[in-house]
CSV table of C-alpha atoms and ligand atoms in Angstrom, one decimal:
chain,number,residue,atom,x,y,z
A,1,UNK,CA,137.4,49.0,-9.1
A,2,UNK,CA,136.3,49.5,-5.6
A,3,UNK,CA,135.1,53.0,-4.0
A,4,UNK,CA,135.8,53.9,-0.7
A,5,UNK,CA,131.9,53.7,0.3
A,6,UNK,CA,131.8,50.2,-1.0
A,7,UNK,CA,134.8,49.0,0.8
A,8,UNK,CA,134.0,50.4,4.0
A,9,UNK,CA,130.6,48.7,4.0
A,10,UNK,CA,132.3,45.4,2.9
A,11,UNK,CA,134.7,45.4,5.5
A,12,UNK,CA,132.5,46.5,8.5
A,13,UNK,CA,130.8,43.2,8.2
A,14,UNK,CA,133.8,41.5,9.5
A,15,UNK,CA,133.7,43.2,12.5
A,16,UNK,CA,130.1,43.3,13.2
A,17,UNK,CA,130.4,39.8,15.0
A,18,UNK,CA,132.2,41.0,17.8
A,19,UNK,CA,131.0,44.5,17.9
A,20,UNK,CA,127.7,46.7,17.5
A,21,UNK,CA,127.0,47.7,13.7
A,22,UNK,CA,127.8,51.2,15.1
A,23,UNK,CA,131.3,50.6,16.8
A,24,UNK,CA,132.2,48.7,13.9
A,25,UNK,CA,131.3,51.6,11.4
A,26,UNK,CA,133.6,53.8,13.4
A,27,UNK,CA,136.5,51.6,13.7
A,28,UNK,CA,136.5,51.0,10.2
A,29,UNK,CA,136.4,54.4,9.1
A,30,UNK,CA,139.1,55.3,11.5
A,31,UNK,CA,141.2,52.5,10.1
A,32,UNK,CA,140.6,54.0,6.5
A,33,UNK,CA,141.5,57.4,8.0
A,34,UNK,CA,144.5,56.2,9.4
A,35,UNK,CA,145.8,54.3,6.4
A,36,UNK,CA,144.9,57.4,4.0
A,37,UNK,CA,146.0,60.1,6.4
A,38,UNK,CA,142.8,62.0,6.3
A,39,UNK,CA,139.8,63.2,8.5
A,40,UNK,CA,136.3,62.3,8.5
A,41,UNK,CA,135.1,65.2,6.6
A,42,UNK,CA,137.3,64.1,3.7
A,43,UNK,CA,136.2,60.6,3.7
A,44,UNK,CA,132.5,61.8,3.3
A,45,UNK,CA,133.5,64.0,0.5
A,46,UNK,CA,135.5,61.5,-1.2
A,47,UNK,CA,133.5,58.2,-0.6
A,48,UNK,CA,133.3,57.8,-4.3
A,49,UNK,CA,137.1,57.7,-4.8
A,50,UNK,CA,138.7,54.6,-6.0
A,51,UNK,CA,141.1,53.0,-3.5
A,52,UNK,CA,144.2,51.1,-4.7
A,53,UNK,CA,144.8,47.6,-3.9
A,54,UNK,CA,147.7,48.8,-1.6
A,55,UNK,CA,145.4,51.1,0.4
A,56,UNK,CA,142.7,48.3,0.7
A,57,UNK,CA,145.5,45.7,2.0
A,58,UNK,CA,146.7,47.9,4.5
A,59,UNK,CA,143.1,48.8,6.0
A,60,UNK,CA,142.7,45.1,5.9
A,61,UNK,CA,145.8,44.2,7.6
A,62,UNK,CA,144.6,46.6,10.6
A,63,UNK,CA,141.3,45.1,10.5
A,64,UNK,CA,143.0,41.6,11.2
A,65,UNK,CA,144.8,42.8,14.4
A,66,UNK,CA,141.4,44.3,15.4
A,67,UNK,CA,139.6,40.8,14.9
A,68,UNK,CA,142.2,39.1,16.9
A,69,UNK,CA,141.4,41.6,19.9
A,70,UNK,CA,144.2,44.2,20.0
A,71,UNK,CA,142.9,47.4,21.4
A,72,UNK,CA,142.3,50.5,18.8
A,73,UNK,CA,144.6,52.8,20.8
A,74,UNK,CA,147.7,50.3,20.1
A,75,UNK,CA,146.5,49.7,16.5
A,76,UNK,CA,146.1,53.4,15.5
A,77,UNK,CA,149.0,54.3,18.2
A,78,UNK,CA,146.9,57.1,19.5
A,79,UNK,CA,144.3,57.7,22.3
A,80,UNK,CA,142.2,60.8,23.0
A,81,UNK,CA,142.4,61.9,26.9
A,82,UNK,CA,141.1,65.2,28.5
A,83,UNK,CA,141.4,66.7,24.8
A,84,UNK,CA,145.0,66.0,24.3
A,85,UNK,CA,145.9,63.4,21.4
A,86,UNK,CA,148.4,61.0,23.1
A,87,UNK,CA,150.7,58.5,21.2
A,88,UNK,CA,150.0,55.1,23.0
A,89,UNK,CA,152.1,52.1,22.9
A,90,UNK,CA,152.4,48.4,24.1
A,91,UNK,CA,154.6,49.9,26.8
A,92,UNK,CA,152.0,52.1,28.1
A,93,UNK,CA,148.6,51.3,29.9
A,94,UNK,CA,145.7,53.2,27.5
A,95,UNK,CA,144.3,56.1,28.9
A,96,UNK,CA,140.8,55.8,30.1
A,97,UNK,CA,137.9,58.1,30.3
A,98,UNK,CA,137.6,57.0,34.1
A,99,UNK,CA,140.8,58.8,34.9
A,100,UNK,CA,139.3,62.1,33.5
A,101,UNK,CA,137.7,61.9,36.9
A,102,UNK,CA,141.4,61.5,38.6
A,103,UNK,CA,142.3,64.6,36.7
A,104,UNK,CA,139.3,66.5,37.5
A,105,UNK,CA,139.6,65.9,41.2
A,106,UNK,CA,143.2,67.0,41.2
A,107,UNK,CA,142.7,70.2,39.3
A,108,UNK,CA,140.5,71.1,42.1
A,109,UNK,CA,143.4,71.0,44.3
A,110,UNK,CA,145.8,73.1,42.2
A,111,UNK,CA,145.4,76.8,42.2
A,112,UNK,CA,145.5,78.5,38.6
A,113,UNK,CA,147.3,81.4,39.6
A,114,UNK,CA,150.1,80.2,41.6
A,115,UNK,CA,153.3,77.9,41.5
A,116,UNK,CA,152.2,74.4,42.8
A,117,UNK,CA,154.6,71.2,42.8
A,118,UNK,CA,152.7,68.3,41.3
A,119,UNK,CA,154.0,64.8,41.1
A,120,UNK,CA,152.5,62.2,38.7
A,121,UNK,CA,153.4,58.3,40.0
A,122,UNK,CA,153.5,55.9,37.2
A,123,UNK,CA,152.7,58.2,34.4
A,124,UNK,CA,152.5,55.7,31.4
A,125,UNK,CA,151.7,57.7,28.1
A,126,UNK,CA,152.1,60.9,30.7
A,127,UNK,CA,148.2,61.3,30.2
A,128,UNK,CA,147.7,62.8,34.0
A,129,UNK,CA,150.7,65.0,34.2
A,130,UNK,CA,150.2,66.3,30.7
A,131,UNK,CA,146.3,67.1,31.3
A,132,UNK,CA,147.3,68.8,34.5
A,133,UNK,CA,149.9,70.9,32.7
A,134,UNK,CA,147.9,71.8,29.9
A,135,UNK,CA,145.2,73.6,32.5
A,136,UNK,CA,147.6,75.0,35.1
A,137,UNK,CA,150.6,76.6,33.2
A,138,UNK,CA,151.8,77.8,36.6
A,139,UNK,CA,152.3,74.1,37.9
A,140,UNK,CA,155.5,72.4,38.1
A,141,UNK,CA,154.7,69.0,37.1
A,142,UNK,CA,157.0,66.1,37.6
A,143,UNK,CA,156.0,62.6,36.4
A,144,UNK,CA,157.7,59.3,36.9
A,145,UNK,CA,157.8,55.8,35.6
A,146,UNK,CA,159.7,52.6,36.2
A,147,UNK,CA,159.5,51.8,32.5
A,148,UNK,CA,162.0,53.4,30.5
A,149,UNK,CA,160.0,52.8,27.2
A,150,UNK,CA,157.0,54.4,28.9
A,151,UNK,CA,158.8,57.5,29.6
A,152,UNK,CA,160.2,57.7,26.0
A,153,UNK,CA,156.5,57.7,24.8
A,154,UNK,CA,155.5,60.3,27.6
A,155,UNK,CA,158.5,62.5,26.8
A,156,UNK,CA,157.4,62.7,23.0
A,157,UNK,CA,153.8,63.4,24.0
A,158,UNK,CA,154.9,66.5,26.0
A,159,UNK,CA,156.8,67.4,22.9
A,160,UNK,CA,154.5,67.1,20.5
A,161,UNK,CA,151.6,68.7,22.9
A,162,UNK,CA,154.2,71.6,23.5
A,163,UNK,CA,153.9,70.9,27.1
A,164,UNK,CA,158.0,70.3,27.5
A,165,UNK,CA,158.2,71.9,30.8
A,166,UNK,CA,156.8,68.5,32.6
A,167,UNK,CA,160.1,67.0,34.0
A,168,UNK,CA,160.0,63.0,33.6
A,169,UNK,CA,162.3,61.0,35.7
A,170,UNK,CA,162.8,57.2,35.7
A,171,UNK,CA,161.6,56.0,39.1
A,172,UNK,CA,160.1,53.1,40.9
A,173,UNK,CA,157.4,55.3,42.9
A,174,UNK,CA,159.6,57.3,45.3
A,175,UNK,CA,162.8,55.6,44.7
A,176,UNK,CA,164.5,58.3,43.2
A,177,UNK,CA,163.2,60.7,45.9
A,178,UNK,CA,164.9,59.1,48.6
A,179,UNK,CA,167.1,61.9,49.4
A,180,UNK,CA,165.4,63.8,52.0
A,181,UNK,CA,166.9,67.3,50.4
A,182,UNK,CA,164.7,66.6,47.4
A,183,UNK,CA,162.0,69.1,47.1
A,184,UNK,CA,158.3,68.0,48.6
A,185,UNK,CA,155.1,68.5,46.6
A,186,UNK,CA,151.9,70.1,47.2
A,187,UNK,CA,149.8,67.4,45.1
A,188,UNK,CA,150.7,63.6,44.4
A,189,UNK,CA,148.4,62.0,41.8
A,190,UNK,CA,148.6,58.6,40.6
A,191,UNK,CA,146.7,55.8,38.8
A,192,UNK,CA,148.7,52.9,40.0
A,193,UNK,CA,148.2,49.3,39.1
A,194,UNK,CA,145.1,48.1,41.3
A,195,UNK,CA,143.5,44.9,39.9
A,196,UNK,CA,144.0,41.7,42.1
A,197,UNK,CA,146.4,39.2,40.5
A,198,UNK,CA,144.5,36.4,38.8
A,199,UNK,CA,141.4,38.9,38.3
A,200,UNK,CA,139.2,37.5,35.5
A,201,UNK,CA,139.2,41.0,33.8
A,202,UNK,CA,143.0,40.5,33.0
A,203,UNK,CA,142.2,37.9,30.6
A,204,UNK,CA,139.6,39.8,28.7
A,205,UNK,CA,139.2,42.8,26.2
A,206,UNK,CA,141.9,45.7,26.0
A,207,UNK,CA,143.6,44.2,29.2
A,208,UNK,CA,145.1,41.2,27.4
A,209,UNK,CA,147.3,43.4,25.3
A,210,UNK,CA,148.3,46.1,28.1
A,211,UNK,CA,151.5,45.8,30.4
A,212,UNK,CA,150.6,43.7,33.2
A,213,UNK,CA,152.6,46.0,35.7
A,214,UNK,CA,150.6,48.7,34.9
A,215,UNK,CA,147.4,46.4,35.9
A,216,UNK,CA,148.0,43.9,38.5
A,217,UNK,CA,149.2,44.8,42.1
A,218,UNK,CA,149.1,41.4,44.5
A,219,UNK,CA,146.3,39.3,45.9
A,220,UNK,CA,144.2,42.3,46.6
A,221,UNK,CA,145.1,44.5,44.1
A,222,UNK,CA,146.3,47.0,47.0
A,223,UNK,CA,150.3,46.4,46.9
A,224,UNK,CA,151.3,49.6,45.1
A,225,UNK,CA,148.6,51.7,46.6
A,226,UNK,CA,150.0,50.7,50.4
A,227,UNK,CA,153.6,51.5,49.3
A,228,UNK,CA,152.5,54.8,47.7
A,229,UNK,CA,150.2,55.9,51.0
A,230,UNK,CA,153.1,54.9,53.4
A,231,UNK,CA,155.9,56.8,51.6
A,232,UNK,CA,154.0,59.7,50.5
A,233,UNK,CA,154.0,61.5,53.6
A,234,UNK,CA,157.7,62.0,53.3
A,235,UNK,CA,157.3,63.6,50.3
A,236,UNK,CA,154.5,66.1,50.9
A,237,UNK,CA,154.4,69.4,52.3
A,238,UNK,CA,152.0,70.4,54.8
A,239,UNK,CA,148.3,70.6,53.5
A,240,UNK,CA,149.4,68.8,50.5
A,241,UNK,CA,147.1,66.3,48.7
A,242,UNK,CA,147.3,62.5,47.7
A,243,UNK,CA,145.3,61.6,45.2
A,244,UNK,CA,144.4,57.9,44.0
A,245,UNK,CA,142.5,56.3,41.4
A,246,UNK,CA,141.5,52.5,42.5
A,247,UNK,CA,139.2,49.6,41.6
A,248,UNK,CA,135.4,50.0,41.8
A,249,UNK,CA,135.2,48.2,45.1
A,250,UNK,CA,138.4,49.6,46.9
A,251,UNK,CA,137.3,52.9,48.1
A,252,UNK,CA,137.0,52.0,51.7
A,253,UNK,CA,140.1,50.0,51.8
A,254,UNK,CA,142.1,53.0,50.5
A,255,UNK,CA,140.2,55.5,52.8
A,256,UNK,CA,141.2,53.1,55.6
A,257,UNK,CA,144.9,53.0,54.6
A,258,UNK,CA,145.0,56.8,54.3
A,259,UNK,CA,143.5,57.2,57.6
A,260,UNK,CA,146.0,54.7,59.1
A,261,UNK,CA,148.9,56.6,57.7
A,262,UNK,CA,147.8,59.7,59.2
A,263,UNK,CA,145.8,61.4,56.1
A,264,UNK,CA,142.9,63.8,56.9
A,265,UNK,CA,140.0,65.1,55.0
A,266,UNK,CA,139.5,61.9,53.2
A,267,UNK,CA,137.0,62.0,50.2
A,268,UNK,CA,136.1,60.4,47.3
A,269,UNK,CA,135.2,61.3,43.8
A,270,UNK,CA,133.0,59.3,41.3
A,271,UNK,CA,133.7,58.0,37.8
A,272,UNK,CA,131.4,58.3,34.7
A,273,UNK,CA,129.3,55.3,36.0
A,274,UNK,CA,128.8,57.0,39.4
A,275,UNK,CA,131.5,54.4,41.2
A,276,UNK,CA,133.8,55.8,43.9
A,277,UNK,CA,137.0,55.4,41.5
A,278,UNK,CA,139.4,58.2,43.5
A,279,UNK,CA,140.1,58.6,46.9
A,280,UNK,CA,142.0,61.7,48.4
A,281,UNK,CA,143.5,62.7,51.7
A,282,UNK,CA,145.1,65.6,52.8
A,283,UNK,CA,148.7,65.6,54.5
A,284,UNK,CA,148.3,67.9,57.8
A,285,UNK,CA,151.3,66.5,59.9
A,286,UNK,CA,154.7,68.0,60.3
A,287,UNK,CA,156.6,65.0,60.5
B,301,LIG,N1,141.1,51.0,35.3
B,301,LIG,C1,141.7,50.0,34.6
B,301,LIG,C2,140.6,49.0,34.5
B,301,LIG,O1,140.1,48.4,35.3
B,301,LIG,C3,142.9,49.2,35.5
B,301,LIG,C4,143.9,50.5,35.5
B,301,LIG,C5,144.9,50.3,36.4
B,301,LIG,O2,144.8,49.3,37.3
B,301,LIG,N2,145.0,51.6,37.0
B,301,LIG,O3,140.6,48.4,33.4
């Protein structure tokens, strides 16, 4: 007979080769919670409960997936972002803490007390759009993705979070907004793919399992950012903002692209590591 406490200690050993003891303990505990459908407090209170063979086998199966490198967010099917619990599948990029920088910078441009038309390009799980909608009830948020599977996940997230006023549209960047009659936006935000094709990071860690279309973008990583910057002006109101997340070394390139396209008031926002991770510009022309 094996009790929860003993089993947790045993299997944690299998992860300590690849993770710190602290991380391994946390991940194993989360597998156990997932299988037993309980929270951490329950686990502590029931540390001496006996596990069934099926329960142990189910935790072992999750552990083996982790040992083979699969990200936690895909194994558990969930990831927390900006205080929201999001369904996350292999069709979507895993929301990252760095992207909370983009959300913060974007919220600073959205008034709390008035209607504001916001567009999120390449929404994936819906993380950015839903975080904005949760903080700005007056904002009318539209989110697009070119992946029908990702949109399905984003829609489920909006429903489970009761943020179903966010509108999801299948579109490759602005393709569905081609008609000039379409409403223009006050804020366009995006965390597009921005890693250089062939970059070593694509073959490491969680990125190995994520959709390449959400990660890589041409030889310098800027192909999609160029498209977005060049097409955004047709879809922005005057004094509207374009907010872009980008790679750790792309801030000056993105600022230059924004300047070249006629954007003004170009600034950067720093991620948790103090790196310029977000660049924004204001559209002030009338064309
Ligand atoms: N920030 C991610 C990473 O470098 C990449 C996400 C993206 O390309 N938008 O892991």
